Amino acid sequence: MLKQILSAALVAVACAGLAQAQGNYPTKPIRLLIPYAPGGGTDLVTRPVTQKLSEVLKQQILFDNRGGGFGVIATEVVARAPADGYTLLMGTTAIMTVNPVLFEKVPFDSVKDFSPITIFALAPNVLAASAKFPPRNFQEMIAYAKANPGKINYASAGSGTSVLYLEMIQQMAGVKMLFVPYKGTGPTVIALLAGDVDITFGASGVFLPGVKDGRLKLLAAGSLERLPNLPDLPTISETSLPGFEAASWYGMLAPAGTPRPIVNLLYGEIAKILKSPDVANRYLADGAFPIGNTPENFAERIRNETERWGKVAKAAGMKPQPF
């Protein structure tokens, strides 16, 4: 009986301590791992929000940029970190839902090893083409592909999201195109400008200089709704393939098992920040949508996208590559 009383007392003390710690969170700086080199797109999306979040929480949010390994290095660190809210991750579509499909033995489980907090922004891709490419829009491109099987070649920086987007178009539209891999976004855009390849997906900002000087053209947006910075560009979903989406998200995640009060606190404050006019307008001007969805919605998106890309890869005969 004495042992039971002592055991119950210890549990009560531990629970009280945990509740107090959660109630006072955060009591020290928070480390946010960024799976890419400093100065990239993830930094640009994240900093406007974390600057305000730091002020609200009255604690520093320290960026820890760990590039390399297709983003897996930083992601694994967070997956194995203590679930106390002091080590967080800025995850992306490519890392959380594409890597597990493209690579064998990724050292984390996107669903089981993380507690999603919220998505900061959704950045739709656009389908760009060389000025030498005959079709002027997406409908004409599909008609051209059906009339010329295998003649259209599409470029991508490796076997990442762009490949899956184009594979999904081929499967949905019943056409065949030729994949041409490139090492990096820069070489891909250079090849498109030169007319060495026909089409590719990417962020609108990457292609706009080429569009202005007449060497590139935009065929369609990959968003479900028209882009705020390109309102006259039709979407693939509205014109030809309902439900098609080619967009990258940036979202904050914590290690699995992070106490729900901490997750809720971070989600609630970030969602409010994303609604502030300065942050929202900054995203919209860059062609991205501020999101701020619930942890449950975020978790569902990760599950659904991982399943969807798995089906696309399997139908295309793509086999996971050694990591």
PDB file of N, CA, C and O in Angstrom, residues 118-177:
ATOM      1  N   THR A 118       1.392  23.830 -38.219  1.00  0.00           N
ATOM      2  CA  THR A 118       0.588  24.539 -39.218  1.00  0.00           C
ATOM      3  C   THR A 118       1.428  24.830 -40.454  1.00  0.00           C
ATOM      4  O   THR A 118       2.663  24.885 -40.383  1.00  0.00           O
ATOM      5  N   ILE A 119       0.758  25.007 -41.581  1.00  0.00           N
ATOM      6  CA  ILE A 119       1.428  25.413 -42.821  1.00  0.00           C
ATOM      7  C   ILE A 119       1.463  26.934 -42.876  1.00  0.00           C
ATOM      8  O   ILE A 119       0.445  27.599 -42.677  1.00  0.00           O
ATOM      9  N   PHE A 120       2.639  27.484 -43.135  1.00  0.00           N
ATOM     10  CA  PHE A 120       2.787  28.924 -43.258  1.00  0.00           C
ATOM     11  C   PHE A 120       2.247  29.413 -44.611  1.00  0.00           C
ATOM     12  O   PHE A 120       1.464  30.354 -44.667  1.00  0.00           O
ATOM     13  N   ALA A 121       2.742  28.773 -45.677  1.00  0.00           N
ATOM     14  CA  ALA A 121       2.390  29.257 -47.020  1.00  0.00           C
ATOM     15  C   ALA A 121       2.298  28.114 -48.012  1.00  0.00           C
ATOM     16  O   ALA A 121       2.971  27.093 -47.868  1.00  0.00           O
ATOM     17  N   LEU A 122       1.449  28.319 -49.002  1.00  0.00           N
ATOM     18  CA  LEU A 122       1.329  27.395 -50.125  1.00  0.00           C
ATOM     19  C   LEU A 122       1.803  28.154 -51.359  1.00  0.00           C
ATOM     20  O   LEU A 122       1.235  29.195 -51.694  1.00  0.00           O
ATOM     21  N   ALA A 123       2.862  27.646 -52.001  1.00  0.00           N
ATOM     22  CA  ALA A 123       3.456  28.329 -53.149  1.00  0.00           C
ATOM     23  C   ALA A 123       3.225  27.508 -54.405  1.00  0.00           C
ATOM     24  O   ALA A 123       3.972  26.561 -54.685  1.00  0.00           O
ATOM     25  N   PRO A 124       2.188  27.823 -55.165  1.00  0.00           N
ATOM     26  CA  PRO A 124       1.901  27.074 -56.388  1.00  0.00           C
ATOM     27  C   PRO A 124       3.005  27.243 -57.432  1.00  0.00           C
ATOM     28  O   PRO A 124       3.648  28.287 -57.525  1.00  0.00           O
ATOM     29  N   ASN A 125       3.209  26.196 -58.213  1.00  0.00           N
ATOM     30  CA  ASN A 125       4.129  26.252 -59.339  1.00  0.00           C
ATOM     31  C   ASN A 125       3.373  26.686 -60.590  1.00  0.00           C
ATOM     32  O   ASN A 125       2.143  26.597 -60.652  1.00  0.00           O
ATOM     33  N   VAL A 126       4.121  27.138 -61.577  1.00  0.00           N
ATOM     34  CA  VAL A 126       3.540  27.434 -62.880  1.00  0.00           C
ATOM     35  C   VAL A 126       4.231  26.554 -63.921  1.00  0.00           C
ATOM     36  O   VAL A 126       5.367  26.119 -63.734  1.00  0.00           O
ATOM     37  N   LEU A 127       3.529  26.286 -64.996  1.00  0.00           N
ATOM     38  CA  LEU A 127       4.091  25.505 -66.089  1.00  0.00           C
ATOM     39  C   LEU A 127       4.619  26.486 -67.127  1.00  0.00           C
ATOM     40  O   LEU A 127       3.857  27.238 -67.726  1.00  0.00           O
ATOM     41  N   ALA A 128       5.950  26.484 -67.293  1.00  0.00           N
ATOM     42  CA  ALA A 128       6.585  27.412 -68.237  1.00  0.00           C
ATOM     43  C   ALA A 128       7.077  26.649 -69.455  1.00  0.00           C
ATOM     44  O   ALA A 128       7.394  25.456 -69.382  1.00  0.00           O
ATOM     45  N   ALA A 129       7.157  27.347 -70.569  1.00  0.00           N
ATOM     46  CA  ALA A 129       7.606  26.734 -71.819  1.00  0.00           C
ATOM     47  C   ALA A 129       8.578  27.652 -72.540  1.00  0.00           C
ATOM     48  O   ALA A 129       8.562  28.880 -72.363  1.00  0.00           O
ATOM     49  N   SER A 130       9.419  27.047 -73.342  1.00  0.00           N
ATOM     50  CA  SER A 130      10.297  27.820 -74.212  1.00  0.00           C
ATOM     51  C   SER A 130       9.450  28.575 -75.234  1.00  0.00           C
ATOM     52  O   SER A 130       8.395  28.095 -75.659  1.00  0.00           O
ATOM     53  N   ALA A 131       9.920  29.752 -75.627  1.00  0.00           N
ATOM     54  CA  ALA A 131       9.196  30.517 -76.659  1.00  0.00           C
ATOM     55  C   ALA A 131       9.142  29.758 -77.983  1.00  0.00           C
ATOM     56  O   ALA A 131       8.270  30.008 -78.818  1.00  0.00           O
ATOM     57  N   LYS A 132      10.052  28.814 -78.178  1.00  0.00           N
ATOM     58  CA  LYS A 132      10.087  28.023 -79.405  1.00  0.00           C
ATOM     59  C   LYS A 132       9.031  26.915 -79.423  1.00  0.00           C
ATOM     60  O   LYS A 132       8.775  26.328 -80.476  1.00  0.00           O
ATOM     61  N   PHE A 133       8.429  26.647 -78.271  1.00  0.00           N
ATOM     62  CA  PHE A 133       7.444  25.571 -78.162  1.00  0.00           C
ATOM     63  C   PHE A 133       6.130  26.026 -78.802  1.00  0.00           C
ATOM     64  O   PHE A 133       5.582  27.069 -78.427  1.00  0.00           O
ATOM     65  N   PRO A 134       5.579  25.294 -79.773  1.00  0.00           N
ATOM     66  CA  PRO A 134       4.399  25.776 -80.524  1.00  0.00           C
ATOM     67  C   PRO A 134       3.152  26.072 -79.688  1.00  0.00           C
ATOM     68  O   PRO A 134       2.515  27.125 -79.884  1.00  0.00           O
ATOM     69  N   PRO A 135       2.706  25.170 -78.766  1.00  0.00           N
ATOM     70  CA  PRO A 135       1.474  25.455 -78.031  1.00  0.00           C
ATOM     71  C   PRO A 135       1.560  26.758 -77.227  1.00  0.00           C
ATOM     72  O   PRO A 135       2.592  27.088 -76.648  1.00  0.00           O
ATOM     73  N   ARG A 136       0.421  27.472 -77.184  1.00  0.00           N
ATOM     74  CA  ARG A 136       0.382  28.757 -76.483  1.00  0.00           C
ATOM     75  C   ARG A 136      -0.237  28.663 -75.096  1.00  0.00           C
ATOM     76  O   ARG A 136      -0.139  29.607 -74.309  1.00  0.00           O
ATOM     77  N   ASN A 137      -0.913  27.554 -74.788  1.00  0.00           N
ATOM     78  CA  ASN A 137      -1.544  27.387 -73.482  1.00  0.00           C
ATOM     79  C   ASN A 137      -1.622  25.888 -73.164  1.00  0.00           C
ATOM     80  O   ASN A 137      -1.196  25.050 -73.964  1.00  0.00           O
ATOM     81  N   PHE A 138      -2.181  25.578 -71.994  1.00  0.00           N
ATOM     82  CA  PHE A 138      -2.177  24.180 -71.554  1.00  0.00           C
ATOM     83  C   PHE A 138      -3.053  23.299 -72.434  1.00  0.00           C
ATOM     84  O   PHE A 138      -2.679  22.165 -72.757  1.00  0.00           O
ATOM     85  N   GLN A 139      -4.229  23.784 -72.829  1.00  0.00           N
ATOM     86  CA  GLN A 139      -5.106  22.979 -73.680  1.00  0.00           C
ATOM     87  C   GLN A 139      -4.425  22.628 -74.996  1.00  0.00           C
ATOM     88  O   GLN A 139      -4.511  21.489 -75.476  1.00  0.00           O
ATOM     89  N   GLU A 140      -3.739  23.601 -75.588  1.00  0.00           N
ATOM     90  CA  GLU A 140      -3.026  23.348 -76.837  1.00  0.00           C
ATOM     91  C   GLU A 140      -1.878  22.368 -76.612  1.00  0.00           C
ATOM     92  O   GLU A 140      -1.567  21.545 -77.484  1.00  0.00           O
ATOM     93  N   MET A 141      -1.246  22.444 -75.427  1.00  0.00           N
ATOM     94  CA  MET A 141      -0.149  21.529 -75.128  1.00  0.00           C
ATOM     95  C   MET A 141      -0.638  20.080 -75.078  1.00  0.00           C
ATOM     96  O   MET A 141       0.004  19.170 -75.602  1.00  0.00           O
ATOM     97  N   ILE A 142      -1.791  19.859 -74.441  1.00  0.00           N
ATOM     98  CA  ILE A 142      -2.340  18.501 -74.351  1.00  0.00           C
ATOM     99  C   ILE A 142      -2.723  17.990 -75.740  1.00  0.00           C
ATOM    100  O   ILE A 142      -2.450  16.835 -76.097  1.00  0.00           O
ATOM    101  N   ALA A 143      -3.325  18.848 -76.547  1.00  0.00           N
ATOM    102  CA  ALA A 143      -3.683  18.455 -77.914  1.00  0.00           C
ATOM    103  C   ALA A 143      -2.431  18.120 -78.721  1.00  0.00           C
ATOM    104  O   ALA A 143      -2.403  17.143 -79.491  1.00  0.00           O
ATOM    105  N   TYR A 144      -1.395  18.917 -78.543  1.00  0.00           N
ATOM    106  CA  TYR A 144      -0.125  18.697 -79.244  1.00  0.00           C
ATOM    107  C   TYR A 144       0.508  17.379 -78.791  1.00  0.00           C
ATOM    108  O   TYR A 144       1.039  16.613 -79.608  1.00  0.00           O
ATOM    109  N   ALA A 145       0.435  17.100 -77.471  1.00  0.00           N
ATOM    110  CA  ALA A 145       1.006  15.864 -76.935  1.00  0.00           C
ATOM    111  C   ALA A 145       0.276  14.637 -77.470  1.00  0.00           C
ATOM    112  O   ALA A 145       0.899  13.606 -77.761  1.00  0.00           O
ATOM    113  N   LYS A 146      -1.034  14.741 -77.614  1.00  0.00           N
ATOM    114  CA  LYS A 146      -1.813  13.608 -78.134  1.00  0.00           C
ATOM    115  C   LYS A 146      -1.516  13.363 -79.613  1.00  0.00           C
ATOM    116  O   LYS A 146      -1.514  12.213 -80.075  1.00  0.00           O
ATOM    117  N   ALA A 147      -1.248  14.438 -80.320  1.00  0.00           N
ATOM    118  CA  ALA A 147      -0.949  14.314 -81.750  1.00  0.00           C
ATOM    119  C   ALA A 147       0.505  13.914 -82.004  1.00  0.00           C
ATOM    120  O   ALA A 147       0.831  13.410 -83.087  1.00  0.00           O
ATOM    121  N   ASN A 148       1.367  14.149 -81.007  1.00  0.00           N
ATOM    122  CA  ASN A 148       2.801  13.869 -81.150  1.00  0.00           C
ATOM    123  C   ASN A 148       3.319  13.127 -79.922  1.00  0.00           C
ATOM    124  O   ASN A 148       4.065  13.676 -79.119  1.00  0.00           O
ATOM    125  N   PRO A 149       2.939  11.862 -79.740  1.00  0.00           N
ATOM    126  CA  PRO A 149       3.348  11.099 -78.549  1.00  0.00           C
ATOM    127  C   PRO A 149       4.869  11.068 -78.378  1.00  0.00           C
ATOM    128  O   PRO A 149       5.602  10.751 -79.327  1.00  0.00           O
ATOM    129  N   GLY A 150       5.320  11.436 -77.172  1.00  0.00           N
ATOM    130  CA  GLY A 150       6.741  11.376 -76.857  1.00  0.00           C
ATOM    131  C   GLY A 150       7.583  12.501 -77.427  1.00  0.00           C
ATOM    132  O   GLY A 150       8.794  12.543 -77.211  1.00  0.00           O
ATOM    133  N   LYS A 151       6.969  13.436 -78.151  1.00  0.00           N
ATOM    134  CA  LYS A 151       7.750  14.510 -78.766  1.00  0.00           C
ATOM    135  C   LYS A 151       8.045  15.639 -77.774  1.00  0.00           C
ATOM    136  O   LYS A 151       9.101  16.277 -77.839  1.00  0.00           O
ATOM    137  N   ILE A 152       7.123  15.920 -76.846  1.00  0.00           N
ATOM    138  CA  ILE A 152       7.356  16.966 -75.851  1.00  0.00           C
ATOM    139  C   ILE A 152       8.356  16.456 -74.819  1.00  0.00           C
ATOM    140  O   ILE A 152       8.203  15.352 -74.285  1.00  0.00           O
ATOM    141  N   ASN A 153       9.378  17.250 -74.550  1.00  0.00           N
ATOM    142  CA  ASN A 153      10.300  16.873 -73.477  1.00  0.00           C
ATOM    143  C   ASN A 153      10.194  17.879 -72.327  1.00  0.00           C
ATOM    144  O   ASN A 153      10.048  19.078 -72.551  1.00  0.00           O
ATOM    145  N   TYR A 154      10.204  17.348 -71.127  1.00  0.00           N
ATOM    146  CA  TYR A 154      10.086  18.211 -69.955  1.00  0.00           C
ATOM    147  C   TYR A 154      11.316  18.070 -69.077  1.00  0.00           C
ATOM    148  O   TYR A 154      11.880  16.991 -68.924  1.00  0.00           O
ATOM    149  N   ALA A 155      11.746  19.206 -68.519  1.00  0.00           N
ATOM    150  CA  ALA A 155      12.964  19.246 -67.716  1.00  0.00           C
ATOM    151  C   ALA A 155      12.628  19.294 -66.240  1.00  0.00           C
ATOM    152  O   ALA A 155      11.585  19.801 -65.830  1.00  0.00           O
ATOM    153  N   SER A 156      13.549  18.759 -65.442  1.00  0.00           N
ATOM    154  CA  SER A 156      13.407  18.835 -63.994  1.00  0.00           C
ATOM    155  C   SER A 156      14.783  18.735 -63.364  1.00  0.00           C
ATOM    156  O   SER A 156      15.684  18.084 -63.901  1.00  0.00           O
ATOM    157  N   ALA A 157      14.920  19.401 -62.206  1.00  0.00           N
ATOM    158  CA  ALA A 157      16.172  19.317 -61.452  1.00  0.00           C
ATOM    159  C   ALA A 157      16.169  18.005 -60.684  1.00  0.00           C
ATOM    160  O   ALA A 157      15.722  17.938 -59.541  1.00  0.00           O
ATOM    161  N   GLY A 158      16.638  16.942 -61.328  1.00  0.00           N
ATOM    162  CA  GLY A 158      16.631  15.631 -60.695  1.00  0.00           C
ATOM    163  C   GLY A 158      15.266  14.987 -60.804  1.00  0.00           C
ATOM    164  O   GLY A 158      14.448  15.353 -61.630  1.00  0.00           O
ATOM    165  N   SER A 159      15.013  14.023 -59.918  1.00  0.00           N
ATOM    166  CA  SER A 159      13.733  13.299 -59.956  1.00  0.00           C
ATOM    167  C   SER A 159      12.862  13.720 -58.785  1.00  0.00           C
ATOM    168  O   SER A 159      12.520  12.929 -57.922  1.00  0.00           O
ATOM    169  N   GLY A 160      12.535  15.010 -58.715  1.00  0.00           N
ATOM    170  CA  GLY A 160      11.786  15.529 -57.583  1.00  0.00           C
ATOM    171  C   GLY A 160      10.340  15.824 -57.907  1.00  0.00           C
ATOM    172  O   GLY A 160       9.697  15.126 -58.686  1.00  0.00           O
ATOM    173  N   THR A 161       9.829  16.912 -57.309  1.00  0.00           N
ATOM    174  CA  THR A 161       8.413  17.222 -57.427  1.00  0.00           C
ATOM    175  C   THR A 161       7.987  17.510 -58.862  1.00  0.00           C
ATOM    176  O   THR A 161       6.897  17.125 -59.278  1.00  0.00           O
ATOM    177  N   SER A 162       8.848  18.190 -59.643  1.00  0.00           N
ATOM    178  CA  SER A 162       8.468  18.524 -61.023  1.00  0.00           C
ATOM    179  C   SER A 162       8.186  17.275 -61.837  1.00  0.00           C
ATOM    180  O   SER A 162       7.270  17.237 -62.662  1.00  0.00           O
ATOM    181  N   VAL A 163       8.989  16.237 -61.613  1.00  0.00           N
ATOM    182  CA  VAL A 163       8.786  14.986 -62.334  1.00  0.00           C
ATOM    183  C   VAL A 163       7.428  14.391 -61.983  1.00  0.00           C
ATOM    184  O   VAL A 163       6.669  13.957 -62.854  1.00  0.00           O
ATOM    185  N   LEU A 164       7.095  14.398 -60.688  1.00  0.00           N
ATOM    186  CA  LEU A 164       5.816  13.843 -60.263  1.00  0.00           C
ATOM    187  C   LEU A 164       4.651  14.656 -60.811  1.00  0.00           C
ATOM    188  O   LEU A 164       3.620  14.098 -61.194  1.00  0.00           O
ATOM    189  N   TYR A 165       4.794  15.980 -60.859  1.00  0.00           N
ATOM    190  CA  TYR A 165       3.741  16.818 -61.432  1.00  0.00           C
ATOM    191  C   TYR A 165       3.502  16.452 -62.897  1.00  0.00           C
ATOM    192  O   TYR A 165       2.352  16.301 -63.338  1.00  0.00           O
ATOM    193  N   LEU A 166       4.583  16.338 -63.665  1.00  0.00           N
ATOM    194  CA  LEU A 166       4.435  16.024 -65.085  1.00  0.00           C
ATOM    195  C   LEU A 166       3.967  14.592 -65.300  1.00  0.00           C
ATOM    196  O   LEU A 166       3.211  14.308 -66.237  1.00  0.00           O
ATOM    197  N   GLU A 167       4.379  13.677 -64.417  1.00  0.00           N
ATOM    198  CA  GLU A 167       3.884  12.303 -64.511  1.00  0.00           C
ATOM    199  C   GLU A 167       2.379  12.269 -64.246  1.00  0.00           C
ATOM    200  O   GLU A 167       1.636  11.549 -64.915  1.00  0.00           O
ATOM    201  N   MET A 168       1.932  13.071 -63.277  1.00  0.00           N
ATOM    202  CA  MET A 168       0.507  13.104 -62.966  1.00  0.00           C
ATOM    203  C   MET A 168      -0.288  13.680 -64.145  1.00  0.00           C
ATOM    204  O   MET A 168      -1.382  13.192 -64.453  1.00  0.00           O
ATOM    205  N   ILE A 169       0.256  14.696 -64.802  1.00  0.00           N
ATOM    206  CA  ILE A 169      -0.416  15.248 -65.987  1.00  0.00           C
ATOM    207  C   ILE A 169      -0.544  14.177 -67.063  1.00  0.00           C
ATOM    208  O   ILE A 169      -1.615  14.018 -67.673  1.00  0.00           O
ATOM    209  N   GLN A 170       0.528  13.431 -67.294  1.00  0.00           N
ATOM    210  CA  GLN A 170       0.483  12.386 -68.316  1.00  0.00           C
ATOM    211  C   GLN A 170      -0.568  11.322 -67.991  1.00  0.00           C
ATOM    212  O   GLN A 170      -1.298  10.869 -68.865  1.00  0.00           O
ATOM    213  N   GLN A 171      -0.635  10.950 -66.708  1.00  0.00           N
ATOM    214  CA  GLN A 171      -1.598   9.928 -66.307  1.00  0.00           C
ATOM    215  C   GLN A 171      -3.031  10.445 -66.387  1.00  0.00           C
ATOM    216  O   GLN A 171      -3.934   9.727 -66.824  1.00  0.00           O
ATOM    217  N   MET A 172      -3.268  11.686 -65.975  1.00  0.00           N
ATOM    218  CA  MET A 172      -4.618  12.242 -65.992  1.00  0.00           C
ATOM    219  C   MET A 172      -5.091  12.554 -67.411  1.00  0.00           C
ATOM    220  O   MET A 172      -6.270  12.397 -67.732  1.00  0.00           O
ATOM    221  N   ALA A 173      -4.165  13.007 -68.267  1.00  0.00           N
ATOM    222  CA  ALA A 173      -4.546  13.428 -69.623  1.00  0.00           C
ATOM    223  C   ALA A 173      -4.369  12.319 -70.649  1.00  0.00           C
ATOM    224  O   ALA A 173      -4.835  12.450 -71.793  1.00  0.00           O
ATOM    225  N   GLY A 174      -3.701  11.234 -70.273  1.00  0.00           N
ATOM    226  CA  GLY A 174      -3.492  10.136 -71.207  1.00  0.00           C
ATOM    227  C   GLY A 174      -2.530  10.465 -72.324  1.00  0.00           C
ATOM    228  O   GLY A 174      -2.780  10.136 -73.491  1.00  0.00           O
ATOM    229  N   VAL A 175      -1.417  11.144 -71.970  1.00  0.00           N
ATOM    230  CA  VAL A 175      -0.419  11.505 -72.975  1.00  0.00           C
ATOM    231  C   VAL A 175       0.951  10.998 -72.545  1.00  0.00           C
ATOM    232  O   VAL A 175       1.140  10.586 -71.400  1.00  0.00           O
ATOM    233  N   LYS A 176       1.906  11.041 -73.484  1.00  0.00           N
ATOM    234  CA  LYS A 176       3.268  10.606 -73.205  1.00  0.00           C
ATOM    235  C   LYS A 176       4.243  11.742 -73.533  1.00  0.00           C
ATOM    236  O   LYS A 176       4.180  12.351 -74.601  1.00  0.00           O
ATOM    237  N   MET A 177       5.155  12.019 -72.554  1.00  0.00           N
ATOM    238  CA  MET A 177       6.190  13.019 -72.760  1.00  0.00           C
ATOM    239  C   MET A 177       7.529  12.445 -72.320  1.00  0.00           C
ATOM    240  O   MET A 177       7.586  11.430 -71.630  1.00  0.00           O
TER     241      MET A 177
END
